[in-house]
Coordinates of C-alpha atoms in Angstrom, one line a residue:
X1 CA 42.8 -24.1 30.7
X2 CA 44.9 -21.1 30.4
X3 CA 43.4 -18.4 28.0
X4 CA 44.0 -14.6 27.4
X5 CA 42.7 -13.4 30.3
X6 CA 44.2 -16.0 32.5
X7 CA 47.6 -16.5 31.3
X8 CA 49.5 -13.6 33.5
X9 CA 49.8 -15.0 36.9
X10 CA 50.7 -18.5 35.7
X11 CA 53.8 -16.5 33.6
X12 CA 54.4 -14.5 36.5
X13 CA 54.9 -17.6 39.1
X14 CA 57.0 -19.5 37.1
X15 CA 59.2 -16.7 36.4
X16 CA 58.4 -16.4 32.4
X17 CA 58.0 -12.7 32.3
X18 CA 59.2 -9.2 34.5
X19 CA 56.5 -7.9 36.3
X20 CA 57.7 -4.7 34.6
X21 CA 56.2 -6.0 31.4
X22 CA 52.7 -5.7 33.5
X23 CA 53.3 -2.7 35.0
X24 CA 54.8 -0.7 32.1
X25 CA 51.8 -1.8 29.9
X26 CA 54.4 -3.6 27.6
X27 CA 52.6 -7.4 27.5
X28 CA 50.5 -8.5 24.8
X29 CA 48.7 -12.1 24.7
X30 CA 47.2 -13.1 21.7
X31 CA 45.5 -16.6 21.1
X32 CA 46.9 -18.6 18.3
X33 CA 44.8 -21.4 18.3
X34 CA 45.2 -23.9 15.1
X35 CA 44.7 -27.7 16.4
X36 CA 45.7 -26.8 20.3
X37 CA 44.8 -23.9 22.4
X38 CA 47.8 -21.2 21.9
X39 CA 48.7 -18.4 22.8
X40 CA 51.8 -16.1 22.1
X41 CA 53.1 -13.6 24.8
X42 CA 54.5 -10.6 23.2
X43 CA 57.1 -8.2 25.1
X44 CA 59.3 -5.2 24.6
X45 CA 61.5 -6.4 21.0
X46 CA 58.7 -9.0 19.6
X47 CA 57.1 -11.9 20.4
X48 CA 58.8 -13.7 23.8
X49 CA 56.5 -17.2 24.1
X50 CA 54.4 -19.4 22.5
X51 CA 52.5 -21.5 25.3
X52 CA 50.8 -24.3 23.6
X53 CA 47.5 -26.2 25.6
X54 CA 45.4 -29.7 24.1
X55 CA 42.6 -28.8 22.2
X56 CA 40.3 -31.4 22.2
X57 CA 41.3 -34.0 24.8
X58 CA 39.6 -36.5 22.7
X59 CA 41.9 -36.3 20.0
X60 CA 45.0 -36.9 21.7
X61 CA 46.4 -33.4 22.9
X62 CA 47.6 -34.6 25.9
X63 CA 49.8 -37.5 24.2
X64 CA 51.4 -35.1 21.4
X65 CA 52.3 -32.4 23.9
X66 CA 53.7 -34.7 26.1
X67 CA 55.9 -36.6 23.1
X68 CA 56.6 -32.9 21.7
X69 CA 58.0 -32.1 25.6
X70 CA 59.9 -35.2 25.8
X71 CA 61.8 -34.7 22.4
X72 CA 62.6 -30.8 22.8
X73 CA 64.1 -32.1 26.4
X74 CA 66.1 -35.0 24.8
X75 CA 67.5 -32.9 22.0
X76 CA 68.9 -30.5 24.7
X77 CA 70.1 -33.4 26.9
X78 CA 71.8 -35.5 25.0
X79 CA 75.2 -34.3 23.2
X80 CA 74.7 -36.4 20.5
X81 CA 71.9 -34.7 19.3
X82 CA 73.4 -31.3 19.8
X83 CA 73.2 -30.3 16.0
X84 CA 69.2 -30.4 16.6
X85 CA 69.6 -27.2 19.1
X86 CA 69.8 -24.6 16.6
X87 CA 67.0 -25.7 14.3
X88 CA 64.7 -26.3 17.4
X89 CA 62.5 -24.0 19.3
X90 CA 64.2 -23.7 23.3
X91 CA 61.9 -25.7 25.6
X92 CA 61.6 -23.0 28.2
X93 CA 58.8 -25.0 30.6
X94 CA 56.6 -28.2 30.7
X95 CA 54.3 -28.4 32.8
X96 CA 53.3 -32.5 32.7
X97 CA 50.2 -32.1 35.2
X98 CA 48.6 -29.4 33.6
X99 CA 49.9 -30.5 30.0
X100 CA 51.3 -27.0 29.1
X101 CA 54.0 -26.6 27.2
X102 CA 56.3 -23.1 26.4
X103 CA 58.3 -22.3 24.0
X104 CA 60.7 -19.4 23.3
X105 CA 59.7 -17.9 20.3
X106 CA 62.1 -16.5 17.6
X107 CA 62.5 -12.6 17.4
X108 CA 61.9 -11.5 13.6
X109 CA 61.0 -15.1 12.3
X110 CA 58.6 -15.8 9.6
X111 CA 56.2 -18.5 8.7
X112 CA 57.1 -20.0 5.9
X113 CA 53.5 -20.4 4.6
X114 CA 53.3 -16.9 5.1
X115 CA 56.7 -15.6 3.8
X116 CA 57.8 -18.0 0.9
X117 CA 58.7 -15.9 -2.3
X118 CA 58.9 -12.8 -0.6
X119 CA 61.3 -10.7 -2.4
X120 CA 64.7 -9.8 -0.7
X121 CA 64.3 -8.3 2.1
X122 CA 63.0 -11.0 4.2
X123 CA 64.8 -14.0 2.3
X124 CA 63.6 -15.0 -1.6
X125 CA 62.5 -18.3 -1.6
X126 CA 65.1 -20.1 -3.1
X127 CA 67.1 -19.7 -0.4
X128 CA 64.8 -20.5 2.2
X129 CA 64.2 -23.8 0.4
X130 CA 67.3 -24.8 0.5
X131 CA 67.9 -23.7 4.0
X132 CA 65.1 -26.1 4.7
X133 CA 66.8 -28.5 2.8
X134 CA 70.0 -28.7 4.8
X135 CA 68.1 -28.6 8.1
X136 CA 65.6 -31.7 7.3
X137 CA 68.6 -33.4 6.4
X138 CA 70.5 -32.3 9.8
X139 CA 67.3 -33.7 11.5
X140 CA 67.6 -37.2 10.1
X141 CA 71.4 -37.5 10.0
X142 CA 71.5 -36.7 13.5
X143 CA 69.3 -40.2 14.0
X144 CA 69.7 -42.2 11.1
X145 CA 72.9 -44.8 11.6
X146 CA 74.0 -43.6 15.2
X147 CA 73.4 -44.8 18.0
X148 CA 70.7 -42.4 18.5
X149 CA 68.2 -44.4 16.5
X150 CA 68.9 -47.3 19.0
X151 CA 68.4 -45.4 22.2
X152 CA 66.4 -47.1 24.9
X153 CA 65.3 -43.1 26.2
X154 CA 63.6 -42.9 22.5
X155 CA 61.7 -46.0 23.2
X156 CA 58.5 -44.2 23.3
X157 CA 58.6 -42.7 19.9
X158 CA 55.8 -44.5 17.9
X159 CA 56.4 -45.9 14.5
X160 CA 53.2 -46.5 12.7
X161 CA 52.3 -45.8 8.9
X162 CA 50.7 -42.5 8.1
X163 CA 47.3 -42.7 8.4
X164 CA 46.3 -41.5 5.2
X165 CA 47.9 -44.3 3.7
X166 CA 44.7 -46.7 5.1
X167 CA 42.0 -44.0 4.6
X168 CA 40.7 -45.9 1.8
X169 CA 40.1 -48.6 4.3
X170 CA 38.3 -46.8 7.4
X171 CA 37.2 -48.0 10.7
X172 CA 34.6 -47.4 12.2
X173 CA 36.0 -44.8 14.3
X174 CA 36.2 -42.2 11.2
X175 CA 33.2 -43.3 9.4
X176 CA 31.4 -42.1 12.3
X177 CA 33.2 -39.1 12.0
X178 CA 32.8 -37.8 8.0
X179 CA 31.9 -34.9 6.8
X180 CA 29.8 -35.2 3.2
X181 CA 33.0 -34.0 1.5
X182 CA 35.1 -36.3 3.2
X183 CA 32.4 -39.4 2.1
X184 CA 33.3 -38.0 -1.1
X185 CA 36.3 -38.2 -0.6
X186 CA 36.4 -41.8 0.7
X187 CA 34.5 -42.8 -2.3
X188 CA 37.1 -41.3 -4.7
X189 CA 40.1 -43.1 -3.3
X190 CA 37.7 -46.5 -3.2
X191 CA 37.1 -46.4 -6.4
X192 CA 38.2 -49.6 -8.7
X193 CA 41.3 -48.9 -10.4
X194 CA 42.1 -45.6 -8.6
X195 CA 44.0 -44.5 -5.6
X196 CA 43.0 -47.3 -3.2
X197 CA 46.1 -49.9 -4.9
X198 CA 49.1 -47.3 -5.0
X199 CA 48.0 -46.1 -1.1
X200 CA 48.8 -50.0 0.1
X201 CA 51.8 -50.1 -2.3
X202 CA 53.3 -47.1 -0.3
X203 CA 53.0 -49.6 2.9
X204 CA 55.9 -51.8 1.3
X205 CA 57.9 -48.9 0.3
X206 CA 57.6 -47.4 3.4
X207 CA 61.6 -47.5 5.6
X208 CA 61.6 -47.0 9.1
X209 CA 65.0 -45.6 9.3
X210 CA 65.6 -42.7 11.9
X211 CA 63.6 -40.2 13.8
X212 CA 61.3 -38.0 11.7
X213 CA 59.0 -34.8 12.3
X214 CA 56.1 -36.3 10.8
X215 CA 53.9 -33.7 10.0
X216 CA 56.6 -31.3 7.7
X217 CA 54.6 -28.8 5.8
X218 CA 55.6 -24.6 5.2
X219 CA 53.1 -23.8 8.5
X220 CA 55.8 -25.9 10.9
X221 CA 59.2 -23.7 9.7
X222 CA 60.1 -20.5 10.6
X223 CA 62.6 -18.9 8.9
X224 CA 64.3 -15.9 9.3
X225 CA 67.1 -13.7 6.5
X226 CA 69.4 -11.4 7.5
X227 CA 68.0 -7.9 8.4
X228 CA 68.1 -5.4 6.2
X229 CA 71.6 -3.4 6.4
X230 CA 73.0 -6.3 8.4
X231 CA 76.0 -8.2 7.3
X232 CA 74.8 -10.9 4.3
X233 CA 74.4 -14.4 6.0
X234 CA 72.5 -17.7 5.5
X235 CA 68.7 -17.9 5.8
X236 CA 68.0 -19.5 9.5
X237 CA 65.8 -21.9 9.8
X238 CA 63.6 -23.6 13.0
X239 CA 61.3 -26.6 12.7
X240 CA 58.6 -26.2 14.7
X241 CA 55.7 -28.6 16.3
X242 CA 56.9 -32.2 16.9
X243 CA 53.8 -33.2 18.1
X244 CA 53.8 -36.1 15.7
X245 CA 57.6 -37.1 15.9
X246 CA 58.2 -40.6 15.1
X247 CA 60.3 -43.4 13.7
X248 CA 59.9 -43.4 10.4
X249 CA 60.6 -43.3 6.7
X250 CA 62.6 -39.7 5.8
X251 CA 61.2 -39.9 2.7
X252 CA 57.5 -39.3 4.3
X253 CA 59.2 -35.6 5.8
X254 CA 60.7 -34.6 2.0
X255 CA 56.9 -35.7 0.9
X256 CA 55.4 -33.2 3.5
X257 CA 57.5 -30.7 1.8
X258 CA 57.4 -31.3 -1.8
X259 CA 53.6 -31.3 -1.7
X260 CA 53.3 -28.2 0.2
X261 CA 54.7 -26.6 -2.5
X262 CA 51.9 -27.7 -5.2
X263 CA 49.2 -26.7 -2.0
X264 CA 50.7 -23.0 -2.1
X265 CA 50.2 -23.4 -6.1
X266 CA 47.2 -24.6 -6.3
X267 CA 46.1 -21.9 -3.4
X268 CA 47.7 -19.0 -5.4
X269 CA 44.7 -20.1 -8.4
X270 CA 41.7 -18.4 -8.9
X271 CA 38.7 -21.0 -7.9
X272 CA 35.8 -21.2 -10.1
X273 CA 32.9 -23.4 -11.5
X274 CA 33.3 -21.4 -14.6
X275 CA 37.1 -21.7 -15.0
X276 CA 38.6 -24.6 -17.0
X277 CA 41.9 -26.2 -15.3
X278 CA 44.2 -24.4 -17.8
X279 CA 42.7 -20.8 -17.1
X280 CA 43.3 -21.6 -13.3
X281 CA 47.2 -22.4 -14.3
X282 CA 47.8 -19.5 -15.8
X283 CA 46.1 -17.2 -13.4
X284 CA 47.8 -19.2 -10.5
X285 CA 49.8 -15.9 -9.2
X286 CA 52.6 -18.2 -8.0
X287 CA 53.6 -19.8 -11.4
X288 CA 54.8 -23.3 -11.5
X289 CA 58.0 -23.1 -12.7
X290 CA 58.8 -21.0 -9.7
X291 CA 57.4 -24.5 -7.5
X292 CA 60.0 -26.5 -9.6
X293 CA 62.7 -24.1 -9.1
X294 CA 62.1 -24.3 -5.1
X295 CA 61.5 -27.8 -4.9
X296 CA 64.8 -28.8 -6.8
X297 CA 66.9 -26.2 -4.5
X298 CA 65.0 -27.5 -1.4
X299 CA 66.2 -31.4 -2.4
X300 CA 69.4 -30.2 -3.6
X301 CA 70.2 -28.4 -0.1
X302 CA 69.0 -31.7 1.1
X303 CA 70.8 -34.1 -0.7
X304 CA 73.9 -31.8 -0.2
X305 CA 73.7 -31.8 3.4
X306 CA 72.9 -35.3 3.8
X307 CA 75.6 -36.4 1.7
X308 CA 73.8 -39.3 -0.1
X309 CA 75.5 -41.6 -3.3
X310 CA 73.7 -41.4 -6.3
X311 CA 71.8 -44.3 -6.2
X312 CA 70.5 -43.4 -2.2
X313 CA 69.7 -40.3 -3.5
X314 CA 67.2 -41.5 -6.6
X315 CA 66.0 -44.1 -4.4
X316 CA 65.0 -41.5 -2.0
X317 CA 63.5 -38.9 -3.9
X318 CA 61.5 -41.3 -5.7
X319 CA 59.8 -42.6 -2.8
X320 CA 59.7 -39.0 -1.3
X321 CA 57.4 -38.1 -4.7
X322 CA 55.2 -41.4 -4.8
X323 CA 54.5 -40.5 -0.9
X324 CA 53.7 -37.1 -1.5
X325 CA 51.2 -37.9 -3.5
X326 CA 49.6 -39.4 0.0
X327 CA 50.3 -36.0 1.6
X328 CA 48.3 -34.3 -1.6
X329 CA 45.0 -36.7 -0.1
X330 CA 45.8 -35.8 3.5
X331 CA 45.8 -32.1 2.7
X332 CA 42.9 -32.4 0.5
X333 CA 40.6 -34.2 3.4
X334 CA 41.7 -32.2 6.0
X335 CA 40.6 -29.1 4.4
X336 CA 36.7 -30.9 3.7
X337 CA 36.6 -32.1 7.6
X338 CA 33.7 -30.1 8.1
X339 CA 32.9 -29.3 4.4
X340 CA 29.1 -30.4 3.0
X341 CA 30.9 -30.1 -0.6
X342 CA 34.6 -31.1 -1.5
X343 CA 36.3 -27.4 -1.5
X344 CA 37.6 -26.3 -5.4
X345 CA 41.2 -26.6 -3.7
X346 CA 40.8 -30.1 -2.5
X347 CA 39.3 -31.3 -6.1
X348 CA 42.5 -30.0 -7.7
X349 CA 44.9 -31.5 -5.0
X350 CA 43.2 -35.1 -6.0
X351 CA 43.4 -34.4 -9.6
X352 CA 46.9 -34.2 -8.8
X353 CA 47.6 -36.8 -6.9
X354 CA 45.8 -39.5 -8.6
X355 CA 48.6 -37.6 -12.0
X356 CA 51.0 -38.1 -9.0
X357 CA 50.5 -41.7 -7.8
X358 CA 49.3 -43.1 -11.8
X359 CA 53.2 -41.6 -13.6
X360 CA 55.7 -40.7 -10.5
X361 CA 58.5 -40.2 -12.3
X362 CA 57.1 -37.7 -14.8
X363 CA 55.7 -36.1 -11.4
X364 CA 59.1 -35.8 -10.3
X365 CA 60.5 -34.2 -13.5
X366 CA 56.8 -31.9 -14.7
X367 CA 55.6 -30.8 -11.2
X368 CA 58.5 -30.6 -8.9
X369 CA 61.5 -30.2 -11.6
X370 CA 64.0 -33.1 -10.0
X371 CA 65.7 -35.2 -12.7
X372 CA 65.4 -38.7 -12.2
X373 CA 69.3 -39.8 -11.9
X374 CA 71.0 -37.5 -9.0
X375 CA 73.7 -36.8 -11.4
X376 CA 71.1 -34.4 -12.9
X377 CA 71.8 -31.7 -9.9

């Protein structure tokens, strides 16, 4: 396992970096780790690499590195999929025996967790959002009805339901595994009446239609504005960490999205025993008509891009919000994995969801701003 100190002779055989960068004192490695072991590899003008390792072999590194390394290689292959190249990371090496992937990094990109409504300068938010927009769609189009989606070289791409859509029915496997929140958790979503029916409903909604990331959220996109002084262009945009790419329903990808703009809401609140719901809400220091404003320019640089009838599009959307409210649970349980308590943050997201799953449509409208008929944008 590479790590910090490690690292510079496998970059050095390969040919990844100069040896000038060693010699001149100019290389800087950094670990990134989040679920794998990364590390970023920082030369003269920014940061060159991002090498991404497993991290716990037991939770199926190996497998989402490898499917991340197969897609980045088939999107650069095939011509077909050639509108894919500019909102992907460049696959600079794989390394299949020692599962090590390594990316090219972008100079002067930002996370969008990080960056979104940052003043100009650096992009504001409504254009990032709808920069996003156009590139989910780009993703999907490039898959959906071609003969991509038919491909015998995509024949490895899994298609299963998201698992959060079953949590309220557990194996054994992740009983085993819970945290006290997460029991709490569990028991919230099993309770008569409650979240439990609209998670299997979501199974019948659910459209496996073209390729899809499969984990879309603000900490997979870099994007980067035009720098200051330089001529005014679009906000650039690069999906990152297709570990999870699948077949699947699009609408799960626009869910990913939508509800990681009520977790940025809901993180920008003040957390407190002694707070009441509404004095969180208007402390929040991102307010919520600035969530509605993004999320409607994010669907409406979506919709535009993917050139959808009216009736596609409300179809769509709809599902996207009923599915988001899935992706408001995920969140919420993957921030109590090793909690004893269910954190303030994760309360709030399930207060919200079960709103979200109980009246969709005024979900769509209230928390995310969308009218309900596409004719509304």
């Amino acid at each position: 396992m590479l790590d910090v100190d490690s690292v510079t002779p496998f970059l050095l055989d390969r040919g990844l970096i100069p040896v000038s960068w060693v010699i001149d004192g100019d290389l800087t490695i950094r670990s990134a780790a989040r679920r794998n072991r990364n590390l970023e590899v920082e030369g003269p003008g920014g940061t060159a690499l991002l090498i991404k390792q497993p991290g716990d072999a037991s939770e199926g590194g190996h497998e989402t590195l490898r499917r991340e390394a197969r897609f980045y290689r088939f999107c650069r292959e095939e011509s077909a999929a050639a509108p894919m190249v500019r909102i992907l990371p460049r696959l600079v090496c794989w390394d299949a025996e020692e599962t090590i992937l390594v990316l090219e990094w972008i100079p002067d990109a930002f996370c969008l967790w990080t960056g979104w409504g940052i003043p100009d300068g650096r992009g504001t938010s409504l254009e990032a959002a709808r920069a996003l927009g156009h590139a989910l769609a780009t993703v999907h189009g490039v898959f959906d009805g071609t003969a991509l989606d038919q491909d015998p070289r995509l024949g490895w791409l899994p298609g299963t339901l998201p698992w959060v859509m079953t949590l309220h029915q557990p194996g054994t496997v992740l009983l085993s595994r819970l945290s006290a929140a997460n029991a709490q958790t569990l028991r919230l979503l099993q309770v008569p009446g409650g979240m439990g029916e609209p998670l299997d409903a979501m199974a019948h909604q659910w459209r496996a239609a073209t390729v899809i990331h499969g984990d879309m959220k603000f900490a997979n996109v870099l994007i980067r504005s035009p720098r200051a002084g330089a001529e005014p262009g679009p906000v650039e945009v690069w999906i990152a960490d297709w570990e999870l790419v699948q077949i699947g329903d699009p609408a799960w990808d626009l869910a990913g999205v939508l509800q990681d703009f009520l977790v940025f809401w809901v993180f920008s609140m003040p957390i407190g025993d002694d707070l009441t719901a509404e004095a969180m809400i208007d402390q929040a220091r991102v307010p919520l008509t600035a969530v509605r404003s993004a999320a409607r320019a994010f669907w409406s640089g979506y919709r535009a891009e993917a050139g959808l009838a009216p009736d596609a599009a409300d179809a769509l959307v709809r599902r996207a919000v009923t599915f988001s409210g899935a992706r408001l649970i995920q969140t919420a349980f993957e921030l109590a994995v090793e909690a004893d308590r269910l954190p303030g943050q994760s309360v709030l997201l399930l207060q919200i969801s079960a709103n979200l799953l109980a009246e969709p449509e005024r979900g769509q409208v209230q928390l995310y701003g969308i009218p309900l008929s596409a004719f509304g944008l």
